[in-house]
Coordinates of C-alpha atoms and ligand atoms in Angstrom, one line a residue:
Chain A
M1 CA 17.8 -4.3 -4.0
L2 CA 20.3 -7.1 -3.2
C3 CA 20.4 -10.7 -4.5
N4 CA 18.4 -13.1 -2.4
V5 CA 21.1 -15.8 -2.7
C6 CA 24.5 -14.2 -2.2
K7 CA 23.2 -11.0 -0.6
L8 CA 26.2 -9.2 -2.0
N9 CA 25.4 -8.0 -5.5
E10 CA 22.7 -5.9 -6.9
A11 CA 19.8 -8.0 -8.1
K12 CA 19.4 -7.9 -11.9
V13 CA 17.1 -10.9 -12.5
H14 CA 13.7 -10.8 -11.0
L15 CA 11.5 -13.9 -11.1
T16 CA 7.9 -14.1 -10.2
K17 CA 6.0 -17.3 -10.5
I18 CA 2.2 -17.8 -10.1
V19 CA 1.5 -21.2 -8.6
G20 CA -2.2 -21.7 -8.5
D21 CA -3.1 -18.1 -7.6
K22 CA -0.3 -17.5 -5.2
M23 CA 2.6 -15.3 -6.2
Q24 CA 6.2 -16.0 -5.4
K25 CA 9.1 -13.6 -6.0
V26 CA 12.9 -14.0 -6.1
D27 CA 15.6 -11.4 -6.9
L28 CA 19.0 -12.5 -8.1
C29 CA 22.3 -11.0 -9.3
E30 CA 23.6 -12.0 -12.7
D31 CA 26.2 -14.4 -11.3
C32 CA 23.8 -16.3 -9.1
S33 CA 21.1 -16.5 -11.8
K34 CA 23.6 -18.0 -14.2
E35 CA 24.8 -20.5 -11.5
K36 CA 21.2 -21.5 -10.9
G37 CA 20.5 -21.7 -14.7
V38 CA 17.7 -19.2 -14.6
D39 CA 19.4 -16.3 -16.4
D40 CA 17.5 -17.0 -19.6
P41 CA 13.9 -16.0 -18.9
T42 CA 12.6 -18.2 -21.7
T43 CA 13.6 -21.4 -20.0
Y44 CA 11.9 -21.9 -16.7
S45 CA 12.8 -25.5 -16.4
S46 CA 14.6 -25.6 -13.1
E47 CA 12.9 -22.7 -11.7
D48 CA 10.1 -24.5 -9.8
T49 CA 12.4 -26.4 -7.4
F50 CA 14.8 -23.5 -7.2
L51 CA 12.1 -21.0 -6.2
G52 CA 10.8 -23.5 -3.7
Q53 CA 14.3 -23.8 -2.2
I54 CA 14.8 -20.1 -1.7
L55 CA 11.3 -19.4 -0.5
A56 CA 11.3 -22.4 1.9
G57 CA 13.3 -20.1 4.2
E58 CA 16.8 -19.0 4.6
P59 CA 19.0 -20.7 7.1
A60 CA 18.5 -19.1 10.5
A61 CA 20.9 -16.4 11.5
P62 CA 23.4 -17.6 14.2
E63 CA 22.5 -16.7 17.7
P64 CA 24.5 -13.8 19.0
S65 CA 27.3 -15.0 21.3
S66 CA 26.5 -14.3 25.0
T67 CA 29.8 -12.6 25.6
E68 CA 28.8 -9.8 23.2
P69 CA 27.7 -6.7 25.1
T70 CA 24.0 -5.9 24.4
V71 CA 23.4 -2.4 23.3
K72 CA 19.9 -1.3 24.3
C73 CA 18.0 1.8 23.1
P74 CA 17.9 4.3 26.0
T75 CA 14.4 5.4 25.0
C76 CA 12.6 2.1 24.6
G77 CA 15.0 -0.7 25.7
Y78 CA 15.1 -2.4 22.3
S79 CA 18.2 -4.5 21.5
Q80 CA 19.9 -5.4 18.2
A81 CA 18.8 -9.0 18.8
D82 CA 15.2 -7.8 19.0
F83 CA 15.7 -6.0 15.7
K84 CA 17.2 -9.1 14.0
K85 CA 14.2 -11.1 15.1
A86 CA 11.4 -8.7 14.2
G87 CA 13.0 -6.7 11.3
R88 CA 11.4 -3.6 12.9
F89 CA 12.6 -1.0 15.4
G90 CA 11.3 -0.3 18.9
C91 CA 11.0 3.5 18.6
S92 CA 12.2 6.4 16.5
D93 CA 15.3 6.8 18.6
C94 CA 16.4 3.3 17.7
Y95 CA 17.5 4.7 14.4
A96 CA 20.2 6.7 16.3
T97 CA 21.0 3.9 18.7
F98 CA 21.5 1.3 16.0
G99 CA 22.7 3.8 13.4
E100 CA 25.9 1.9 12.7
G101 CA 25.5 -0.5 9.8
L102 CA 22.1 1.0 9.1
E103 CA 23.3 2.6 5.8
G104 CA 24.3 -0.8 4.4
M105 CA 20.8 -2.2 5.1
L106 CA 19.1 0.9 3.7
K107 CA 21.1 0.5 0.5
T108 CA 19.6 -2.9 -0.1
M109 CA 16.0 -1.6 0.4
H110 CA 15.9 1.9 -1.2
K111 CA 16.9 4.1 -4.0
G112 CA 19.2 6.2 -1.8
V113 CA 20.1 6.5 1.9
R114 CA 19.1 10.2 2.3
H115 CA 15.6 11.6 2.6
T116 CA 14.8 14.0 -0.3
G117 CA 11.1 14.3 0.1
K118 CA 8.6 16.3 2.3
S119 CA 9.7 17.8 5.6
P120 CA 7.5 19.2 8.3
A121 CA 7.1 22.9 7.8
A122 CA 8.8 23.5 11.2
F123 CA 11.9 21.7 9.9
Q124 CA 11.9 23.6 6.6
Q125 CA 11.9 26.8 8.6
T126 CA 14.8 25.8 10.8
R127 CA 16.7 24.7 7.7
A128 CA 16.0 28.0 5.9
E129 CA 17.1 30.0 8.9
A130 CA 20.3 27.9 9.3
Q131 CA 21.1 28.5 5.6
K132 CA 20.5 32.2 6.0
L133 CA 22.8 32.4 9.0
K134 CA 25.5 30.6 7.3
L135 CA 25.3 33.0 4.4
L136 CA 25.4 36.0 6.6
Q137 CA 28.4 34.6 8.6
K138 CA 30.3 34.1 5.3
R139 CA 29.6 37.7 4.2
L140 CA 30.7 38.9 7.7
D141 CA 34.0 37.0 7.5
K142 CA 34.6 38.5 4.1
A143 CA 33.8 42.1 5.3
I144 CA 36.1 41.7 8.2
A145 CA 38.9 40.3 6.0
E146 CA 38.4 43.3 3.7
E147 CA 38.3 45.6 6.7
N148 CA 34.9 46.8 5.6
F149 CA 33.9 47.6 9.2
E150 CA 30.7 49.5 8.4
E151 CA 29.2 46.5 6.5
A152 CA 30.5 44.1 9.2
A153 CA 28.7 46.0 11.9
Q154 CA 25.5 45.9 9.8
L155 CA 25.9 42.1 9.2
R156 CA 26.5 41.5 12.9
D157 CA 23.2 43.2 13.7
E158 CA 21.4 41.2 11.2
I159 CA 22.8 37.9 12.5
K160 CA 21.7 38.9 16.0
R161 CA 18.2 39.6 14.7
T162 CA 18.0 36.3 12.8
K163 CA 19.2 34.3 15.9
Chain B
M1 CA -24.0 5.1 15.2
T2 CA -22.6 1.8 13.9
I3 CA -20.2 1.6 10.9
H4 CA -23.0 -0.1 8.8
E5 CA -25.3 2.9 9.4
F6 CA -22.5 5.3 8.7
L7 CA -21.0 3.9 5.4
A8 CA -22.9 4.2 2.2
P9 CA -24.5 0.8 1.2
P10 CA -22.6 -1.0 -1.6
A11 CA -25.3 -0.1 -4.1
V12 CA -24.3 3.5 -3.6
S13 CA -20.6 3.2 -3.0
C14 CA -20.1 1.1 -6.1
Q15 CA -21.5 3.9 -8.2
R16 CA -18.5 6.0 -7.6
S17 CA -16.4 6.3 -10.8
G18 CA -13.2 7.8 -11.9
P19 CA -10.8 8.0 -14.9
N20 CA -9.7 4.7 -16.5
D21 CA -12.0 2.7 -14.1
Q22 CA -12.5 0.0 -16.7
I23 CA -9.1 -1.3 -15.7
V24 CA -8.1 0.7 -12.6
M25 CA -10.5 -0.1 -9.8
S26 CA -9.0 2.3 -7.3
S27 CA -6.0 4.4 -6.4
R28 CA -4.5 4.9 -3.0
V29 CA -1.7 6.9 -1.3
R30 CA -0.8 6.0 2.2
L31 CA 1.6 7.8 4.6
A32 CA 3.2 6.4 7.7
R33 CA 4.0 8.7 10.6
N34 CA 5.1 8.2 14.2
L35 CA 5.3 10.2 17.4
R36 CA 8.7 11.0 19.0
K37 CA 9.9 9.2 22.1
L38 CA 7.1 6.7 22.2
P39 CA 7.6 3.0 21.4
F40 CA 6.2 1.8 18.0
P41 CA 2.9 -0.1 18.4
S42 CA 4.2 -3.7 18.2
W43 CA 6.9 -2.9 20.9
A44 CA 4.7 -0.7 23.1
K45 CA 2.9 -1.9 26.2
K46 CA -0.8 -1.2 26.5
P47 CA -0.5 2.1 28.5
D48 CA 1.8 3.6 25.8
R49 CA -0.5 2.4 23.0
L50 CA -3.5 4.0 24.8
R51 CA -1.6 7.2 25.2
V52 CA -0.8 7.3 21.5
L53 CA -4.4 6.7 20.7
E54 CA -5.6 9.4 23.1
T55 CA -3.1 11.8 21.5
I56 CA -3.8 11.1 17.8
L57 CA -7.5 10.4 17.8
P58 CA -8.7 13.9 18.8
A59 CA -6.1 15.5 16.5
V60 CA -7.4 13.6 13.5
E61 CA -11.1 14.1 14.5
S62 CA -10.6 17.8 14.7
L63 CA -9.7 18.1 11.0
P64 CA -12.5 19.7 8.9
Q65 CA -11.5 17.8 5.8
L66 CA -12.7 14.5 7.5
D67 CA -16.2 15.6 8.1
P68 CA -18.5 13.8 8.4
H69 CA -16.5 10.9 9.8
F70 CA -16.8 7.8 11.9
A71 CA -14.2 7.2 14.6
S72 CA -13.8 4.2 16.9
A73 CA -11.3 2.3 19.0
M74 CA -10.7 -1.1 17.4
D75 CA -11.8 -3.0 20.5
D76 CA -15.2 -1.3 20.3
L77 CA -15.9 -2.8 16.9
T78 CA -17.3 -6.3 16.5
P79 CA -15.2 -8.8 14.6
L80 CA -17.9 -8.6 11.8
D81 CA -17.5 -4.8 11.6
R82 CA -13.8 -5.1 11.3
Q83 CA -14.1 -7.7 8.5
I84 CA -16.5 -5.4 6.7
L85 CA -13.9 -2.7 6.8
V86 CA -11.3 -5.1 5.4
E87 CA -13.6 -6.1 2.6
R88 CA -14.1 -2.5 1.7
H89 CA -10.3 -2.0 1.6
L90 CA -10.5 0.6 4.4
I91 CA -8.2 -1.2 6.8
S92 CA -5.6 -3.9 6.5
R93 CA -6.1 -7.4 7.8
E94 CA -3.4 -6.7 10.3
H95 CA -5.3 -3.7 11.7
A96 CA -8.5 -5.7 11.9
A97 CA -6.7 -8.1 14.3
K98 CA -5.6 -5.3 16.6
S99 CA -7.1 -4.8 20.1
A100 CA -6.9 -2.1 22.8
G101 CA -5.0 1.0 21.8
S102 CA -5.7 0.9 18.1
G103 CA -8.3 3.0 16.3
L104 CA -9.7 4.2 13.1
V105 CA -11.2 7.3 11.5
V106 CA -13.0 7.1 8.1
N107 CA -14.9 9.8 6.3
Q108 CA -18.4 9.1 4.8
E109 CA -17.1 9.3 1.2
E110 CA -14.6 6.6 2.1
S111 CA -11.9 8.8 0.5
I112 CA -9.8 9.2 3.6
C113 CA -9.1 6.5 6.2
V114 CA -6.7 6.8 9.1
M115 CA -5.5 3.8 11.1
I116 CA -4.0 4.5 14.5
N117 CA -1.5 2.1 16.0
E118 CA -1.3 -0.3 13.1
E119 CA 2.4 -1.1 12.3
D120 CA 3.1 2.7 12.9
H121 CA 1.4 5.1 15.2
L122 CA -0.3 6.7 12.3
R123 CA -1.2 5.4 8.9
M124 CA -3.3 7.8 6.8
Q125 CA -4.6 6.9 3.4
A126 CA -6.5 8.7 0.6
L127 CA -8.6 6.6 -1.8
R128 CA -10.2 7.4 -5.1
P129 CA -12.0 5.3 -7.7
G130 CA -10.1 4.9 -11.0
L131 CA -6.7 6.2 -11.7
Q132 CA -6.3 9.3 -9.5
I133 CA -2.9 8.9 -7.9
K134 CA -2.2 12.7 -7.9
A135 CA -5.5 13.6 -6.4
C136 CA -4.9 11.0 -3.6
W137 CA -1.4 12.5 -2.9
Q138 CA -2.8 16.1 -2.8
A139 CA -5.5 15.0 -0.3
I140 CA -3.2 13.1 2.0
D141 CA -0.4 15.7 1.8
A142 CA -2.9 18.4 3.0
L143 CA -4.1 16.1 5.8
D144 CA -0.5 15.4 6.9
S145 CA 0.4 19.1 6.8
A146 CA -2.6 19.9 9.0
L147 CA -1.7 17.1 11.4
E148 CA 2.0 18.0 11.8
T149 CA 1.0 21.2 13.6
K150 CA -0.9 19.2 16.2
L151 CA 1.4 16.2 16.6
D152 CA 5.1 15.8 17.4
Y153 CA 6.3 13.7 14.5
A154 CA 9.4 11.6 14.6
F155 CA 11.5 13.1 11.8
S156 CA 15.1 13.3 10.9
P157 CA 16.5 15.6 8.2
E158 CA 18.7 12.8 6.9
L159 CA 16.4 9.8 7.2
G160 CA 13.0 11.6 6.9
Y161 CA 10.0 10.2 8.7
L162 CA 11.1 7.5 11.0
T163 CA 9.0 4.3 10.7
A164 CA 8.7 1.0 12.7
C165 CA 10.0 -0.9 9.6
P166 CA 13.0 0.5 7.8
T167 CA 11.3 -0.5 4.5
N168 CA 9.0 2.5 5.0
L169 CA 11.6 5.0 6.1
G170 CA 11.9 8.5 4.5
T171 CA 8.8 9.5 2.8
G172 CA 6.7 6.8 4.5
I173 CA 4.7 6.7 1.3
R174 CA 3.0 3.8 -0.3
V175 CA 1.3 4.5 -3.6
S176 CA -0.8 1.8 -5.1
A177 CA -3.5 1.0 -7.6
M178 CA -5.9 -1.9 -7.8
L179 CA -6.0 -3.2 -11.4
H180 CA -8.4 -5.6 -13.1
L181 CA -6.3 -7.5 -15.6
P182 CA -8.4 -10.4 -17.0
G183 CA -6.9 -9.9 -20.5
L184 CA -3.3 -10.3 -19.4
V185 CA -4.3 -13.4 -17.4
L186 CA -6.2 -15.1 -20.2
A187 CA -3.4 -14.3 -22.7
E188 CA -0.9 -15.8 -20.2
E189 CA 1.1 -12.6 -20.2
I190 CA 0.6 -11.7 -16.6
T191 CA 3.8 -13.2 -15.3
R192 CA 5.8 -11.2 -17.9
I193 CA 4.1 -8.0 -16.7
I194 CA 4.6 -8.8 -13.0
N195 CA 8.3 -9.5 -13.7
A196 CA 8.6 -6.2 -15.6
A197 CA 7.0 -4.4 -12.7
N198 CA 9.3 -6.1 -10.2
K199 CA 12.3 -5.1 -12.3
L200 CA 11.2 -1.5 -11.8
N201 CA 11.0 -2.2 -8.0
F202 CA 7.3 -2.2 -7.8
A203 CA 5.5 -4.9 -5.8
V204 CA 2.5 -6.8 -7.3
R205 CA 0.1 -8.4 -4.8
G206 CA -3.3 -9.9 -4.6
L207 CA -6.7 -8.4 -3.7
Y208 CA -6.1 -7.9 0.1
G209 CA -2.5 -6.8 0.0
E210 CA 0.6 -8.6 1.4
G211 CA 0.6 -12.3 1.0
T212 CA -2.8 -12.6 -0.5
E213 CA -4.1 -14.4 -3.6
A214 CA -4.7 -12.8 -7.0
L215 CA -8.4 -13.5 -6.8
G216 CA -10.8 -12.2 -9.5
N217 CA -7.8 -11.2 -11.7
V218 CA -7.3 -8.2 -9.4
F219 CA -3.7 -7.1 -8.8
Q220 CA -2.3 -4.4 -6.5
V221 CA 0.7 -2.6 -7.8
S222 CA 2.7 -0.4 -5.4
N223 CA 6.1 1.2 -4.8
Q224 CA 8.6 -0.6 -2.5
M225 CA 11.2 2.1 -2.1
T226 CA 10.5 5.1 0.1
L227 CA 13.9 6.7 0.7
G228 CA 16.2 8.6 -1.7
E229 CA 13.3 9.7 -3.9
S230 CA 10.8 12.5 -3.3
E231 CA 7.1 11.7 -3.2
T232 CA 6.6 13.4 -6.5
Q233 CA 9.3 11.3 -8.2
I234 CA 7.8 8.1 -6.8
I235 CA 4.3 9.1 -8.0
E236 CA 5.6 10.0 -11.5
R237 CA 7.5 6.7 -11.7
I238 CA 4.6 4.5 -10.7
S239 CA 2.1 6.5 -12.8
K240 CA 4.2 5.8 -15.8
A241 CA 4.3 2.1 -15.0
L242 CA 0.6 2.0 -14.4
N243 CA -0.1 3.6 -17.7
Q244 CA 2.0 1.0 -19.4
I245 CA 0.2 -1.8 -17.7
I246 CA -3.2 -0.3 -18.7
E247 CA -2.0 -0.2 -22.3
E248 CA -0.7 -3.8 -22.1
E249 CA -4.1 -4.9 -20.8
E250 CA -6.0 -3.1 -23.6
N251 CA -3.6 -4.6 -26.2
A252 CA -4.1 -8.1 -24.6
R253 CA -7.9 -7.7 -24.9
T254 CA -7.7 -6.6 -28.5
T255 CA -5.3 -9.4 -29.5
L256 CA -7.4 -12.0 -27.7
L257 CA -10.5 -10.9 -29.6
E258 CA -8.7 -11.0 -32.9
K259 CA -7.0 -14.3 -32.4
K260 CA -9.2 -16.3 -30.1
P261 CA -12.6 -14.7 -30.0
K262 CA -14.4 -18.0 -29.4
S263 CA -12.2 -18.8 -26.4
V264 CA -13.0 -15.4 -24.9
F265 CA -16.8 -15.6 -25.5
N266 CA -16.7 -19.2 -24.1
H267 CA -15.1 -18.0 -20.8
I268 CA -17.6 -15.2 -20.4
G269 CA -20.6 -17.2 -21.5
R270 CA -19.7 -20.0 -19.1
A271 CA -19.1 -17.5 -16.2
Y272 CA -22.6 -16.1 -16.8
G273 CA -24.1 -19.6 -17.0
I274 CA -22.7 -20.6 -13.7
L275 CA -23.4 -17.3 -11.9
A276 CA -27.0 -17.1 -13.2
N277 CA -27.8 -20.8 -12.3
A278 CA -25.6 -22.0 -9.5
H279 CA -27.3 -23.0 -6.2
T280 CA -24.1 -23.1 -4.1
I281 CA -21.0 -21.2 -4.8
S282 CA -17.8 -20.2 -2.9
S283 CA -16.6 -16.7 -2.5
K284 CA -13.5 -17.5 -4.5
E285 CA -15.3 -18.9 -7.5
T286 CA -17.8 -16.0 -7.4
M287 CA -14.9 -13.5 -7.6
N288 CA -13.2 -15.3 -10.4
L289 CA -16.4 -15.5 -12.5
L290 CA -17.5 -12.0 -11.7
S291 CA -14.2 -10.9 -13.2
L292 CA -15.2 -12.5 -16.5
L293 CA -18.6 -11.0 -16.3
R294 CA -17.0 -7.6 -15.9
L295 CA -14.8 -8.3 -18.9
G296 CA -17.9 -9.1 -20.9
I297 CA -19.4 -5.8 -19.9
D298 CA -16.2 -4.0 -21.0
L299 CA -16.5 -5.8 -24.4
G300 CA -20.1 -4.8 -24.8
M301 CA -21.6 -8.3 -24.5
F302 CA -24.2 -7.5 -21.8
K303 CA -27.0 -5.2 -22.6
G304 CA -28.2 -3.1 -19.7
L305 CA -25.7 -4.4 -17.2
E306 CA -23.5 -1.8 -15.5
R307 CA -20.0 -2.5 -14.3
S308 CA -21.1 -1.1 -10.9
V309 CA -23.5 -4.0 -10.5
T310 CA -20.6 -6.6 -10.7
E311 CA -18.7 -4.5 -8.2
E312 CA -21.7 -4.4 -5.9
I313 CA -22.2 -8.2 -6.1
F314 CA -18.5 -8.7 -5.6
L315 CA -18.7 -6.8 -2.4
L316 CA -22.0 -8.1 -1.2
T317 CA -20.9 -11.8 -1.7
Q318 CA -17.8 -11.4 0.5
P319 CA -18.2 -13.4 3.7
A320 CA -18.7 -10.5 6.2
H321 CA -21.0 -8.5 3.9
L322 CA -23.0 -11.6 3.3
Q323 CA -23.2 -12.4 7.0
Q324 CA -24.2 -8.8 7.7
Q325 CA -27.4 -9.2 5.6
H326 CA -28.5 -12.1 7.9
T327 CA -29.3 -12.0 11.6
E328 CA -28.4 -15.7 12.3
K329 CA -24.8 -16.8 12.3
L330 CA -24.0 -18.5 9.0
G331 CA -21.7 -21.5 8.4
A332 CA -19.6 -21.7 5.3
E333 CA -22.1 -24.1 3.6
E334 CA -25.0 -21.8 4.3
R335 CA -23.1 -18.8 3.0
D336 CA -22.3 -20.6 -0.3
I337 CA -26.1 -21.3 -0.7
L338 CA -27.2 -17.8 0.2
R339 CA -24.5 -16.3 -2.0
A340 CA -25.7 -18.4 -5.0
D341 CA -29.3 -17.3 -4.3
M342 CA -28.3 -13.7 -4.2
V343 CA -26.3 -13.8 -7.4
R344 CA -29.0 -15.8 -9.3
D345 CA -31.6 -13.2 -8.2
R346 CA -29.4 -10.3 -9.2
L347 CA -28.8 -11.8 -12.7
R348 CA -32.4 -12.9 -13.3
S349 CA -33.2 -9.9 -15.4
V350 CA -29.9 -9.8 -17.2
Q351 CA -30.0 -11.0 -20.8
R352 CA -27.6 -13.7 -21.9
P353 CA -24.3 -12.4 -23.3
Q354 CA -24.1 -11.8 -27.0
A355 CA -20.9 -11.9 -29.0
P356 CA -20.0 -8.3 -29.9
K357 CA -20.4 -7.4 -33.6
Ligands
ZN401 ZN1 24.0 -13.2 -6.0
ZN402 ZN1 14.2 2.7 20.7

């Protein structure tokens, strides 16, 4: 999670304030929290106005210059500008279309940038098959290098069957 | 069949109980999924949204684990029906506002609810009373595995399940629990707890999710990160945090009773006094006072009053549930009067609270 102020450093200070029964939240890096004087959680003196300032809204992002060529998603017609406005994509192919720079954004949101959870069974199967093929290919290369032709022939058959 | 006829009445649904339900009102695990090559709901034009609904709805309805279920297109439900579903925490406020091309499937137990064309094509959730995160995950994992054979999910081996908003990318999982934390609020420790939860990257929200107020001392705690960790890791991490919050709430109650017993009894006694005698009362005040009544029950101050009764009143006094019990259209003022009448009536036979010995 990145600092709400400088948007550069990892946020280390997390402030939540309950005003009435509304909750407000700000995440800051160490530098910015010191600069704003809210690094010490026991003194919340300046926090009210400060939280208000940040939560009142960030300055609007500059309009993209008209000379910039617009990349559009071939599947759904979504543009980078649409994404900046909505914070959401147009379709699942947009992840490939706008893949550049995606990793930086994902880093600010998530624990990692690679999926490590559940996969559909069909994908698991393809992945297992791919791994098996790779292993067989390796053994085949080794058998050929060692001029072990009988084993090589067997491995070739097995690879054919797996494919 | 209408949704009212299908769902169990609050008197029945509020009887459902689970582990740790003194503090944890309910647990929920939600998964977000989308179909390949089709625009996400907010970018899709009506024909594409309808196509998605026509693809997903029969696939979901064919699943045996959802029987018996209620299914409907959102535009076939009246605004009142939709609000009822929001008050029962079955659909989001955003989904209630959706029109043509959105749909819902809910089973009679209210333990599984599927939203079609909410922010993503498919949002399926498992719900359980009390602290039952793992059971929720197992139920929704099985439902998802059954659906993946019928639907063409958008999935990338590197990025996982592809979602409309990159904040849900990867596992698409949102694990959450609804907690009743009057002790921490009265002890003025709630801000510290929320900050600690935030530091662990968990979000803390009010009763109806995103951007809502913490009414009735009810807080929703959920994970924010969905990529780079497996579902099981996320569940283990949040379960640990939830157990810590439960312990903090228990400690806060014990300390309050030791240090400021009169202040605690005063809050609870006054809450009873107002609820049992008011002739007009807002939904917000009702929720906040019912929270104190519930605390009184937990502390053994009310003889013969069950926690489920406060939950039932809580639900029945929400605007849409209140309207549903009356044929004529109610204004806000009439609702406040009818609400007070109902609460007075329900508490008529309840004895005044006694300080625990
Ligand atoms: Zn900073
Ligand atoms: Zn696209």
